[in-house]
Short mmCIF file of C-alpha atoms in Angstrom, two decimals:
data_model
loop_
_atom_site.label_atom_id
_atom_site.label_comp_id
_atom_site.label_asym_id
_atom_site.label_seq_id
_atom_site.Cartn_x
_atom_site.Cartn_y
_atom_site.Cartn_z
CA UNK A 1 0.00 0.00 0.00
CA UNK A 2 2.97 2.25 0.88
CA UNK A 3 3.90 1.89 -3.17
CA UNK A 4 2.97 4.11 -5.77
CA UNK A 5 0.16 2.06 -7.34
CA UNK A 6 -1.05 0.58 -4.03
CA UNK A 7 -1.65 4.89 -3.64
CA UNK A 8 -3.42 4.92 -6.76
CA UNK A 9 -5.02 1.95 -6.17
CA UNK A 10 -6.50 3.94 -3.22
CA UNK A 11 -7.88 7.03 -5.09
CA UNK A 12 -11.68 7.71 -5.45
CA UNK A 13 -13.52 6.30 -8.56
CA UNK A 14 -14.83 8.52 -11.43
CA UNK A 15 -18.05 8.53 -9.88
CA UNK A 16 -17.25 10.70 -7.05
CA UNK A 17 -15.32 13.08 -8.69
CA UNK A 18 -18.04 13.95 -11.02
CA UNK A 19 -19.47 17.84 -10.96
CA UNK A 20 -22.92 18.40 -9.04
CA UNK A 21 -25.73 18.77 -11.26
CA UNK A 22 -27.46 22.27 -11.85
CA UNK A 23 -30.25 23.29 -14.08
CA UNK A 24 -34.22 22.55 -13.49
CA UNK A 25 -32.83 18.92 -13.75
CA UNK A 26 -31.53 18.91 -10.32
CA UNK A 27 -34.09 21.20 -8.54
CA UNK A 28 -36.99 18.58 -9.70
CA UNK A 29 -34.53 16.02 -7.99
CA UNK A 30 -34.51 18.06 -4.92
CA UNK A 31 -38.28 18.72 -4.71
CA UNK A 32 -38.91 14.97 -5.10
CA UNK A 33 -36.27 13.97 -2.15
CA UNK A 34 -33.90 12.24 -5.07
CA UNK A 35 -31.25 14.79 -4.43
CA UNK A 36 -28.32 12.35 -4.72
CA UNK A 37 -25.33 12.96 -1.96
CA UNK A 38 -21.95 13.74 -3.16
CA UNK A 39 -18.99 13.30 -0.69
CA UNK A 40 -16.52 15.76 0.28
CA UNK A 41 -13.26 14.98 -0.51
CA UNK A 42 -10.06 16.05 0.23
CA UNK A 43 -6.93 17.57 -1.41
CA UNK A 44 -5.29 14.19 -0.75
CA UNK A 45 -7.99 12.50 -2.61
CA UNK A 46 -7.90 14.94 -5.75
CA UNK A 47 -4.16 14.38 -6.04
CA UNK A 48 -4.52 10.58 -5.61
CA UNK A 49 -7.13 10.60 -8.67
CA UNK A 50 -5.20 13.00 -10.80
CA UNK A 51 -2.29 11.08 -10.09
CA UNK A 52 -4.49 7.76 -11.13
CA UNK A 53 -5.78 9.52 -14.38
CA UNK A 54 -2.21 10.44 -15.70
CA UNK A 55 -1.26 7.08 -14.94
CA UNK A 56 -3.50 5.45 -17.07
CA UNK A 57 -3.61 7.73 -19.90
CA UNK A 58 0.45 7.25 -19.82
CA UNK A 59 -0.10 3.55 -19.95
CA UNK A 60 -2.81 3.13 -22.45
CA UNK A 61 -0.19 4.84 -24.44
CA UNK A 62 2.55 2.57 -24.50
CA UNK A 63 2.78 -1.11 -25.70
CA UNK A 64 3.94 -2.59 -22.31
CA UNK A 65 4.04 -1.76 -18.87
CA UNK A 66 5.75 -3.79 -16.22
CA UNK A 67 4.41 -3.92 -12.90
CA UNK A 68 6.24 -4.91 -10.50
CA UNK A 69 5.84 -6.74 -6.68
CA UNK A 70 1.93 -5.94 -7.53
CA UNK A 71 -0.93 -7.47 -4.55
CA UNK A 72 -3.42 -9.99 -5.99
CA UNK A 73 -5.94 -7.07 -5.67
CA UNK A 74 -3.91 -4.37 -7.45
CA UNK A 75 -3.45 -7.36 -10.63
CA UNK A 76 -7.24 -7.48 -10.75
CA UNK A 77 -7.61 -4.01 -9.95
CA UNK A 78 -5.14 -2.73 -13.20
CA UNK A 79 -7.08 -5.29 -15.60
CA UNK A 80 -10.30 -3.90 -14.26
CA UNK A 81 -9.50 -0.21 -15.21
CA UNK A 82 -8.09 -1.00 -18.56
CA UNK A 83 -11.33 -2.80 -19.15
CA UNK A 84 -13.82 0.08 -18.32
CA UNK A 85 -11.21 3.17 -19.79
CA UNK A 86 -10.31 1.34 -23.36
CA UNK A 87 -13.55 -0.97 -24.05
CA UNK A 88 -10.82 -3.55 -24.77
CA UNK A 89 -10.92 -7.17 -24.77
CA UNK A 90 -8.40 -8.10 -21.84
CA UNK A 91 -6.64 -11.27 -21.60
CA UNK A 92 -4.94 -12.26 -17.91
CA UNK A 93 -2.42 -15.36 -17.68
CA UNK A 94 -0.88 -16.45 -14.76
CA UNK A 95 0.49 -19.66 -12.84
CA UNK A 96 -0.11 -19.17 -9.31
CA UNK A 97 -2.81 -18.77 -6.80
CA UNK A 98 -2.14 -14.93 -6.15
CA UNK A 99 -2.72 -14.67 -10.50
CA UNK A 100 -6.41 -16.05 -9.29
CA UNK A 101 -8.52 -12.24 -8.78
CA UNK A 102 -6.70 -11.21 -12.01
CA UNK A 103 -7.47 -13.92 -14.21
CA UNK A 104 -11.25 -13.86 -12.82
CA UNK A 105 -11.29 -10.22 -14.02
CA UNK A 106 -10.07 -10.49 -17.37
CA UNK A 107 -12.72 -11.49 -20.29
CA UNK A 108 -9.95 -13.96 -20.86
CA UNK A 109 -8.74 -16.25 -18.58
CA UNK A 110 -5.51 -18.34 -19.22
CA UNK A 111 -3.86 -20.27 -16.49
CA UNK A 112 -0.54 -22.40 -16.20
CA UNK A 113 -0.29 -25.61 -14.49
CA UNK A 114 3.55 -25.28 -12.60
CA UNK A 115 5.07 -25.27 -9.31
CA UNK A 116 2.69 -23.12 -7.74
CA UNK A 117 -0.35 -25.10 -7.79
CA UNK A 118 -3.34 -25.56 -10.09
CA UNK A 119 -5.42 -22.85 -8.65
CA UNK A 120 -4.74 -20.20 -11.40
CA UNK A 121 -5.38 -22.99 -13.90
CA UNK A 122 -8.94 -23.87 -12.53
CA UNK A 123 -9.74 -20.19 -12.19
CA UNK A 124 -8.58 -19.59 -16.01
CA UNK A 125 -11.08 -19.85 -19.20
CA UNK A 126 -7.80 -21.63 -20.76
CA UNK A 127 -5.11 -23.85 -18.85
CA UNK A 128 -1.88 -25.00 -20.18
CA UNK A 129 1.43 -26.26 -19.60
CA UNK A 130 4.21 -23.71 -21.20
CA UNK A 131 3.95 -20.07 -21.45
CA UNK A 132 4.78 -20.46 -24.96
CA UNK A 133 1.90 -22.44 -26.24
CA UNK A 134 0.03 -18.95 -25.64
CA UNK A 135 1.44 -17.74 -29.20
CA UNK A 136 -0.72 -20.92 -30.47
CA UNK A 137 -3.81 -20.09 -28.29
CA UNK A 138 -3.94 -16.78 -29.45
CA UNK A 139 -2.48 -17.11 -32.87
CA UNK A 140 -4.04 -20.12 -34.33
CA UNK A 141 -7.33 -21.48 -31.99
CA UNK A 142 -7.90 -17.68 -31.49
CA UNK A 143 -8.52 -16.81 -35.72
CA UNK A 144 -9.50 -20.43 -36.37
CA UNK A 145 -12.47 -19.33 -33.49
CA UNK A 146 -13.48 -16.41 -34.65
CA UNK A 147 -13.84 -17.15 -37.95
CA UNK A 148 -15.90 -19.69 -37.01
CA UNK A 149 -17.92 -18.09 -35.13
CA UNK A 150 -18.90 -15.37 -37.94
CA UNK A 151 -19.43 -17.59 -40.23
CA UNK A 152 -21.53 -19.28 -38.20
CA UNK A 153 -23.52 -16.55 -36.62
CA UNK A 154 -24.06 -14.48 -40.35
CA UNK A 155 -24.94 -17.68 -42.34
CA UNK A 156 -27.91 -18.41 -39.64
CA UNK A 157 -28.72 -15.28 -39.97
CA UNK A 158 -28.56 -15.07 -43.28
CA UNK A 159 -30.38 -18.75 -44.08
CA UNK A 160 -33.78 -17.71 -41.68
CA UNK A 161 -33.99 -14.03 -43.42
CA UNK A 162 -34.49 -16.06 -46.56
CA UNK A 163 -37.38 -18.23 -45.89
CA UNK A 164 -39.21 -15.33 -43.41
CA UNK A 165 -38.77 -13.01 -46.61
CA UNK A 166 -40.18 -16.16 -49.13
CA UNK A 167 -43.00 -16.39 -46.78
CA UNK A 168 -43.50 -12.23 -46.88
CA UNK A 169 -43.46 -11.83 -50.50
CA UNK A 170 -45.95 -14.31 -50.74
CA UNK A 171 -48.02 -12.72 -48.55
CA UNK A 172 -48.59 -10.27 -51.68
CA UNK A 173 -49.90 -12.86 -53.89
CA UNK A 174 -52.53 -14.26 -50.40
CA UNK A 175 -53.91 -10.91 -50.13
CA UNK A 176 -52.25 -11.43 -46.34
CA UNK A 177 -55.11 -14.01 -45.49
CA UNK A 178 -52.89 -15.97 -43.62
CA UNK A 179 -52.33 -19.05 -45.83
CA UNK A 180 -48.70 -20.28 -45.10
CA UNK A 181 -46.50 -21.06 -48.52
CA UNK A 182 -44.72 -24.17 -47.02
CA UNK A 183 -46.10 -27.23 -45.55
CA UNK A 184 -46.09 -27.02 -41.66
CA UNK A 185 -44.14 -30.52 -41.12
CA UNK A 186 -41.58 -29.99 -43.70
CA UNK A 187 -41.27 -26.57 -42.83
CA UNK A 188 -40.48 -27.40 -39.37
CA UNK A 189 -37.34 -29.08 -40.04
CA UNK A 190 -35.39 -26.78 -42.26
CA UNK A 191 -33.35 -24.80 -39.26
CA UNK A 192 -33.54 -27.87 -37.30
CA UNK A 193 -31.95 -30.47 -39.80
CA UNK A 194 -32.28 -30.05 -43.34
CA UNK A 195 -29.61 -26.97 -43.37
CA UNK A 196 -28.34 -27.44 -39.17
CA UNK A 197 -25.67 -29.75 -40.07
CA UNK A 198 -23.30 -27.94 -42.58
CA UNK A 199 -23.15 -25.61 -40.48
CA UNK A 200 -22.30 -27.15 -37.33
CA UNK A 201 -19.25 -28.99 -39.20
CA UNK A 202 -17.64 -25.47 -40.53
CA UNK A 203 -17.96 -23.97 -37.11
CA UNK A 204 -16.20 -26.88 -35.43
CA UNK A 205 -13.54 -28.41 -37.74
CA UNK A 206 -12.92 -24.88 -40.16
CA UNK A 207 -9.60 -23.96 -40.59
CA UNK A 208 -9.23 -20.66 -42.70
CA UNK A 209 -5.29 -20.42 -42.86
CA UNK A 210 -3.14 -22.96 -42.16
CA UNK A 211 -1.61 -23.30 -38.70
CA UNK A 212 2.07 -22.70 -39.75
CA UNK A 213 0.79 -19.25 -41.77
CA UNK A 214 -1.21 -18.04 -38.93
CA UNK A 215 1.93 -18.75 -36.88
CA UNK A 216 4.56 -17.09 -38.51
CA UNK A 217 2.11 -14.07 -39.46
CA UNK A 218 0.73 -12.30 -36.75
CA UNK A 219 -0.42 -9.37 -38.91
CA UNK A 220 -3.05 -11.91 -40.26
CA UNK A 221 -4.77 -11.80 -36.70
CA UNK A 222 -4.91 -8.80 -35.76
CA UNK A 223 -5.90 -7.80 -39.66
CA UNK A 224 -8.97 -10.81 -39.24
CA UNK A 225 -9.74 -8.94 -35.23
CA UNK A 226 -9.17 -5.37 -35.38
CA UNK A 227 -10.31 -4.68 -39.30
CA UNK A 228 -13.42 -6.06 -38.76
CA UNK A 229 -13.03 -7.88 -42.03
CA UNK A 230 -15.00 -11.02 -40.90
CA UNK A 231 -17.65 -9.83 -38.74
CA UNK A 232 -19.41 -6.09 -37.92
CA UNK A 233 -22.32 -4.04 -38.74
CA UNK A 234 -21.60 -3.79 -42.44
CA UNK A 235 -20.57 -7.35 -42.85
CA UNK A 236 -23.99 -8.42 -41.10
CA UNK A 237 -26.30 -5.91 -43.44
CA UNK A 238 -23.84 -7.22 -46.11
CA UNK A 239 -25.22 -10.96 -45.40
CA UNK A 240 -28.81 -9.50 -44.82
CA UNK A 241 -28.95 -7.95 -48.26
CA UNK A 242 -27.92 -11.28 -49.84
CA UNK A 243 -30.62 -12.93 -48.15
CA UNK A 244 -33.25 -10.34 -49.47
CA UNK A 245 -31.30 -10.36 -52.99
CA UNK A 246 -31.46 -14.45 -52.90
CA UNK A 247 -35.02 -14.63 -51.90
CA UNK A 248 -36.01 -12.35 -54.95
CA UNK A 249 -34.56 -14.34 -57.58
CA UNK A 250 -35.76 -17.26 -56.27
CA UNK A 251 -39.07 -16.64 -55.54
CA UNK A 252 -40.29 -14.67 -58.50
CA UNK A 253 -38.50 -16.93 -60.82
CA UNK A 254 -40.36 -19.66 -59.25
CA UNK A 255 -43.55 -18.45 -58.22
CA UNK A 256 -43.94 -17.02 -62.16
CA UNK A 257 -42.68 -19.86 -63.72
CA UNK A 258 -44.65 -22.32 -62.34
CA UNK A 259 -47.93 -20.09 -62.50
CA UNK A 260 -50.43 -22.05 -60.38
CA UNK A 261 -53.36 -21.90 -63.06
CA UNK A 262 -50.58 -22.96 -66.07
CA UNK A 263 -51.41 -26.43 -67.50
CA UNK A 264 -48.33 -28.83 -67.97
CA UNK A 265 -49.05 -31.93 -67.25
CA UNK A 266 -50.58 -34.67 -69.61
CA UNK A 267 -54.38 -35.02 -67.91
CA UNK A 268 -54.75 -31.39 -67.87
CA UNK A 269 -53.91 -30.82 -64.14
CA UNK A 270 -52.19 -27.59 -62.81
CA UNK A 271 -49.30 -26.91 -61.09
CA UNK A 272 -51.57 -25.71 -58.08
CA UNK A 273 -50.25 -24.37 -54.47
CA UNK A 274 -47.91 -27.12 -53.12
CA UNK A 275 -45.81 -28.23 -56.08
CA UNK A 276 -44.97 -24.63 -56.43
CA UNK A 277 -43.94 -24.43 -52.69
CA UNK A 278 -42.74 -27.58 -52.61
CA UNK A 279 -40.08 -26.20 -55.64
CA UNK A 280 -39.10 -23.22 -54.23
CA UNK A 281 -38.72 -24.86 -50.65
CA UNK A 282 -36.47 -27.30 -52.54
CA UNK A 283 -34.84 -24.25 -54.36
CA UNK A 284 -34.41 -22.97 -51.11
CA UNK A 285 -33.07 -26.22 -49.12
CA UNK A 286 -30.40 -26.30 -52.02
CA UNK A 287 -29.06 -22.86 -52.46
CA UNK A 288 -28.71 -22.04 -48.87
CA UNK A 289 -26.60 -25.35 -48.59
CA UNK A 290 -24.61 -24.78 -51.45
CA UNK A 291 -24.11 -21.00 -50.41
CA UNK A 292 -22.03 -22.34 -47.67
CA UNK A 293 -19.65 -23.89 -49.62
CA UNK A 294 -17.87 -20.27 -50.43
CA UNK A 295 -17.14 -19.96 -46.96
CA UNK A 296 -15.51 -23.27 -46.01
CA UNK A 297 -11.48 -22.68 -46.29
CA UNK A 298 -11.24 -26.49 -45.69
CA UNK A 299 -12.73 -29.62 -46.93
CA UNK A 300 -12.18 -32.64 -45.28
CA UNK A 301 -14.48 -35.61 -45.64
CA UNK A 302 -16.12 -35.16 -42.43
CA UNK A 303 -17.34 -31.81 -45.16
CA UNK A 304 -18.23 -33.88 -47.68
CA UNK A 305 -20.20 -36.53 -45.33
CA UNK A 306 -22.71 -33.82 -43.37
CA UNK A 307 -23.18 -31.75 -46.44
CA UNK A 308 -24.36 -34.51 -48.68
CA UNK A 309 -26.02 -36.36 -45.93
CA UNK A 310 -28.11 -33.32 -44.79
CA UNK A 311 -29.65 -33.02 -48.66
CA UNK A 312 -30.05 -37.15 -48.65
CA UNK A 313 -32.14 -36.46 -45.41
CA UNK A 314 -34.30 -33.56 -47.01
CA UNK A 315 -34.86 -35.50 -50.06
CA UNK A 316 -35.65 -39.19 -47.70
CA UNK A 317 -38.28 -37.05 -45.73
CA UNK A 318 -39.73 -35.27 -48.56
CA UNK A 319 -40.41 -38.89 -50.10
CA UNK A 320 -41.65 -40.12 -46.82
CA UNK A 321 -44.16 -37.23 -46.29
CA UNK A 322 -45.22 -37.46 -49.76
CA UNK A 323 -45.87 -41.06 -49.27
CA UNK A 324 -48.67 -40.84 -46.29
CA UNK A 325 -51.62 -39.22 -47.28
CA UNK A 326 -53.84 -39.70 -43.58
CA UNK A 327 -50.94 -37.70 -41.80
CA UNK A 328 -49.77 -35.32 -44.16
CA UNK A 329 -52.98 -35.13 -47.19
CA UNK A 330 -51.50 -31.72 -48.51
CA UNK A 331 -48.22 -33.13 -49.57
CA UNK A 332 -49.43 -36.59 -51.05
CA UNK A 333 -47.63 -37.53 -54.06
CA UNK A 334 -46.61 -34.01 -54.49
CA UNK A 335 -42.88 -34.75 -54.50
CA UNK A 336 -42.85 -37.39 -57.44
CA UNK A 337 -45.41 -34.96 -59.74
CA UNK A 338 -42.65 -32.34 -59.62
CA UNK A 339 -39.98 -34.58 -60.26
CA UNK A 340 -41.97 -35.79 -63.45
CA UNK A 341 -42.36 -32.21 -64.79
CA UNK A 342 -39.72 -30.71 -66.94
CA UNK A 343 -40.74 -27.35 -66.62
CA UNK A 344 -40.22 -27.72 -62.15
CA UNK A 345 -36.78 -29.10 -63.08
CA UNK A 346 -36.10 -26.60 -65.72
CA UNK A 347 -37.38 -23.49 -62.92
CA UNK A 348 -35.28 -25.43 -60.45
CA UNK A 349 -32.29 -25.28 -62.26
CA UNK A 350 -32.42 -21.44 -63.16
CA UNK A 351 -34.12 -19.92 -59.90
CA UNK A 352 -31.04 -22.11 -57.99
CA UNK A 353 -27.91 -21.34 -59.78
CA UNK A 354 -28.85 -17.58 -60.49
CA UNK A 355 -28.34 -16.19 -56.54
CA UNK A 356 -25.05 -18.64 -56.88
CA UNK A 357 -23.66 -17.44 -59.52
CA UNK A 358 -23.97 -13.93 -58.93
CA UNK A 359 -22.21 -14.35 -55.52
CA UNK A 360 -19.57 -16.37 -57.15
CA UNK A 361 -19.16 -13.34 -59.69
CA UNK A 362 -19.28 -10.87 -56.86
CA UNK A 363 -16.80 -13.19 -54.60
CA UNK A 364 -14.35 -13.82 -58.10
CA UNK A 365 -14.29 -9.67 -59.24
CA UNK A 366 -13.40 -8.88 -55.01
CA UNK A 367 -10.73 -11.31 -54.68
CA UNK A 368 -8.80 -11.24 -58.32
CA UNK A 369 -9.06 -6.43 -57.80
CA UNK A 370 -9.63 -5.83 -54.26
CA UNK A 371 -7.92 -8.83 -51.76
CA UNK A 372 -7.93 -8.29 -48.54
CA UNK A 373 -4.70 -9.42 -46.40
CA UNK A 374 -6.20 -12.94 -45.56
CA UNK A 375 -7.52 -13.50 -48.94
CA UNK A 376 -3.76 -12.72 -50.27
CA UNK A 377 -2.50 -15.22 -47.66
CA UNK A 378 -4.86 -18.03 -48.14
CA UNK A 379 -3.54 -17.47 -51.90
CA UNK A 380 -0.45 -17.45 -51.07
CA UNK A 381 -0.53 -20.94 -48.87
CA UNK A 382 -2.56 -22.16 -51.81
CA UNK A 383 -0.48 -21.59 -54.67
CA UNK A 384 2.66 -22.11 -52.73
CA UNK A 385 5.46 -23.89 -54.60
CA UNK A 386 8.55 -24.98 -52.84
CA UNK A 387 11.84 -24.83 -54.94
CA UNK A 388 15.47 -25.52 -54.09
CA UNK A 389 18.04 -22.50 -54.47
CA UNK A 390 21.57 -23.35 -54.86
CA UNK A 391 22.09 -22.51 -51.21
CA UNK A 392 19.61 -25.37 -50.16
CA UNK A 393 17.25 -22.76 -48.69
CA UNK A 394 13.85 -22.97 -49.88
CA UNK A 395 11.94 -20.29 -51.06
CA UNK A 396 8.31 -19.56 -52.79
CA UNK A 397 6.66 -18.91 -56.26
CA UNK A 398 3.90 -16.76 -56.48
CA UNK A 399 0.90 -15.93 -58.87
CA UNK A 400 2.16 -12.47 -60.40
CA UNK A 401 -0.90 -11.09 -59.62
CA UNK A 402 -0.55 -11.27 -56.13
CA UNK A 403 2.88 -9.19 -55.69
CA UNK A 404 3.05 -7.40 -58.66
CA UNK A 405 1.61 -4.10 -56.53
CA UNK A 406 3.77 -5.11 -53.45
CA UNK A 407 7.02 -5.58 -55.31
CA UNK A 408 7.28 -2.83 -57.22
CA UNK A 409 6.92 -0.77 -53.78
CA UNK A 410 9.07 -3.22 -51.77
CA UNK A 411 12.29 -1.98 -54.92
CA UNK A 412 11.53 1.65 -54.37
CA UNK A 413 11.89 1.39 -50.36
CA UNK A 414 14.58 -1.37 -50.98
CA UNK A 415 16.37 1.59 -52.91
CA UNK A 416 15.63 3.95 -50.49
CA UNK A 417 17.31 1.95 -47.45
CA UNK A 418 20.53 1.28 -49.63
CA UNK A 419 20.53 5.18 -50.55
CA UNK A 420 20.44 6.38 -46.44
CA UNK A 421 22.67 3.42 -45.32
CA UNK A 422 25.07 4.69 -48.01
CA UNK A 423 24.54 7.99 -46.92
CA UNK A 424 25.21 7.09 -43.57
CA UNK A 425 28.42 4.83 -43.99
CA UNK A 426 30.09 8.06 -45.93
CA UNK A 427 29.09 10.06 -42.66
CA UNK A 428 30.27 7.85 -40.59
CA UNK A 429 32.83 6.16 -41.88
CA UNK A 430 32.25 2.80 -40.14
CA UNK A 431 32.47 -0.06 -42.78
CA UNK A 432 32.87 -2.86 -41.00
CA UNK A 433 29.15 -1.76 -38.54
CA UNK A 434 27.02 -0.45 -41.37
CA UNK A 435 28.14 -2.81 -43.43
CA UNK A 436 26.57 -5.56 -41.15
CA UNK A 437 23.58 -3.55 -40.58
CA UNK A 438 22.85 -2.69 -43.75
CA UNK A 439 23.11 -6.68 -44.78
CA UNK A 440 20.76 -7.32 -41.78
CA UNK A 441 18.20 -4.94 -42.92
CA UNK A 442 18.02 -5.94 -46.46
CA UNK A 443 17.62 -9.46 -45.88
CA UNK A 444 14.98 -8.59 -42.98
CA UNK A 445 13.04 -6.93 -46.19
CA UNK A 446 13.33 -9.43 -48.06
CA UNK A 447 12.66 -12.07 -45.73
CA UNK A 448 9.26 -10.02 -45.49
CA UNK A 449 9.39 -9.65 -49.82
CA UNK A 450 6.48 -12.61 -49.62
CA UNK A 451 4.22 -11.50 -47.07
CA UNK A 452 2.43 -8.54 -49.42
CA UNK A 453 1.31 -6.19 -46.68
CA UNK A 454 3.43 -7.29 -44.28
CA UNK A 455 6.00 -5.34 -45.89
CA UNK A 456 5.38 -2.32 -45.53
CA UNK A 457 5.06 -2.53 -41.66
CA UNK A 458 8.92 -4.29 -42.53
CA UNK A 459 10.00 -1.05 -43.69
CA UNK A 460 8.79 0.78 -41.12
CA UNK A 461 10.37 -1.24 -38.22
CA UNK A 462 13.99 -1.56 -39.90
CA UNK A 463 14.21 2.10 -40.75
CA UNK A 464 13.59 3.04 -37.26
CA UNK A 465 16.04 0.66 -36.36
CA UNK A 466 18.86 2.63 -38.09
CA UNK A 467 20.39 5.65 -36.92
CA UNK A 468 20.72 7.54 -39.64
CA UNK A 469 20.81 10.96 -37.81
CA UNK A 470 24.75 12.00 -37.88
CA UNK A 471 24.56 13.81 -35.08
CA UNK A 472 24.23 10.17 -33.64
CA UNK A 473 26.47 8.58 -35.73
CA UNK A 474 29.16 10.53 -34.57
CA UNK A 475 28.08 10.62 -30.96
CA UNK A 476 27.95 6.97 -30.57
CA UNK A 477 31.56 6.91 -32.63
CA UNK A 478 33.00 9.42 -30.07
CA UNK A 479 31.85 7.56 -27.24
CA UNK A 480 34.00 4.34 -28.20
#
């Protein structure tokens, strides 16, 4: 308590230091006895807060602070503030039982089983042995997760918007008499089964890069986090507008096609009411499914098995609804009279592969002119090559299209580095140092030549690490 941050620790919360109210506000308080009590405090406590706020602002300014000989309570406390000042997602890892209050605070929780005990590790979220597997945790689980996760959470999303807005655009065509366009019982199933398991698969076994790229790259996560590029406001309204877009191609293709009163069949029948919802339910059942398939990074056969076995259970249930006519008499033979039109097949066909291909067009024309940073690494692990230099070191090929933007700036600060380093060594006059530096910086850019954005954040770091100032140069030369 007698340190600096057990002082801090001590000062009065925001909530005391804030100004009295004034203004009608506050007299209507007073007349109805809500007049709320403010405590005095002292000149001790305004310096302890002050001091507190500087604090804080210093340290939400730099990219680590080291606290040292902290209490268990001033841990928890320092995680709490950071939480409520930034709005940041904390993360707390520790391997002992005074680590316990901070890891409990945290919105993360990771604890490591070692000499201390296990109590940190059954307070944490996340419990391991090594510190170092936290690179992993973070790294790889933490983007595999979170990818997941979005995917999951727009495609639901996106897969109920499209039969409530089927079922509201028919409404039109009822006159809003309440007559539903899909059978109850088959109905019933589609979030539950017929499009449930696809998506249970990608949000469990998904991997969108591979571990060793999301390893070596850490730009990649905090480019998927902190961009927003896989999930957000825009990205949701994104995945709403498909749905609406979706749902008006295939409903009005349908529903106009296969115009209830139109006469195709041999004995004069009509389509009538349920082989036209039975066809666009089926429409429906099919490109929802298949709309998945853009988003899965990887396909294993555990993939292949729940995709195609959720569409052999839609089309097995169909059958055995349209086989019973005491418990399901609207639906009765239904099934096999659409599968012996040409004209359902034909509307099928068309009203299915439009929304599909338009997404594919819209998916192709973003990645080949506007990549993001994942999309050029998941590129780059796809396409990559390994060949054998001279020097036994392996290297990578890549699609022109990829680095022909990136390379041509990578020369022009390549250029730039050798120009100052030269600039420097004539200043200097210190072969033998700048010499070595400048070898070390060059091959730290081009170390960083495959990684397209990467590089310029490459540039960045090894020209700060130069000093290139003479008055430095020659300070640092006088000194030795």
């Amino acid at each position: 308590e007698d340190s600096a941050l057990g002082k801090i620790s001590m000062a009065p919360s925001r909530d005391k230091i804030r100004p009295r109210e004034t203004g009608i506000y506050a007299w209507m308080k007073s007349l109805l006895g809500q007049e709320e009590e403010i405590p005095e405090l002292s000149k001790k406590d305004y310096e302890l807060f002050a001091l507190k706020e500087q604090f804080f602002e210093l340290a939400s300014k730099c990219k680590s602070v080291i606290a040292c000989r902290c209490t268990p309570s001033q841990k928890a406390w320092i995680v709490e503030e950071m939480r409520h000042r930034t709005g940041a997602v904390t993360l707390a890892i520790g391997d002992g039982g005074n680590d316990e209050p901070m890891i409990k605070k945290a919105n993360v929780g990771v604890g490591i089983f070692g000499e201390e005990g296990s109590a940190a590790a059954q307070a944490a979220d996340y419990a391991f042995g090594q510190f170092r597997y936290l690179h992993t945790l973070l790294f790889v689980h933490g983007a595999w997760s979170y990818e997941r996760i979005s995917i999951m959470v727009l495609y639901i999303f996106y897969k109920t918007a499209i039969a409530a807005t089927i079922m509201f655009f028919f409404g039109f065509f009822s006159a809003f008499s309440g007559q539903q366009l899909f059978n109850a019982w088959i109905f019933l199933f589609y979030n539950a089964v017929f499009t449930a398991l696809p998506i249970i698969v990608v949000s469990v076994l998904d991997q969108g890069l591979p571990r060793e790229e999301l390893e070596n790259t850490p730009k990649a996560y905090r480019s998927m986090i902190s961009r927003g590029q896989l999930f957000g406001t825009r990205i949701f309204f994104r995945w709403i507008m498909n749905a609406v877009v979706h749902t008006s191609i295939i409903f009005f293709t349908a529903f106009w096609a296969l115009d209830s009163n139109g006469v195709t069949f041999s004995n004069g029948q009509v389509h009538g009411l349920w082989l036209t919802s039975m066809t666009i339910y089926s429409i429906t059942v099919f490109t929802v499914s298949f709309r998945l398939t853009f988003e899965m990074r990887s396909v294993t056969w555990i993939h292949h098995f729940f995709f195609w076995g959720s569409i052999a259970v839609f089309i097995l249930f169909a059958i055995a609804l349209n086989l019973s006519p005491e418990f399901n008499p609207d639906l009765y033979y239904v099934v096999f009279a659409m599968w012996a039109n040409p004209q359902a097949w034909l509307t099928a066909i068309l009203a299915g592969s439009l929304p599909l291909l338009v997404d594919l067009a819209i998916l192709g024309v973003k990645i080949e002119f506007f990549p993001s940073y994942v999309d050029l690494l998941r590129e780059r692990a796809l396409s990559k090559k390994f060949v054998e230099e001279e020097e036994g070191k392996e290297t990578y090929r890549f699609a022109p299209r990829q680095m022909r933007k990136a390379e041509k700036q990578h020369k022009k600060q390549v250029l730039e580095i050798k120009e100052k380093l030269g600039q420097a060594k004539q200043r200097a006059q210190s072969d033998v140092n700048l010499s070595g530096q400048q070898e070390w910086i060059i091959n730290t850019l081009l170390r960083w030549h495959d990684m397209t954005g990467t590089i310029y954040d490459a540039t960045e770091e090894a020209a700060s690490v130069l000093a290139l100032d003479t008055a430095d140069v020659n300070d640092e030369k006088k000194s030795s």
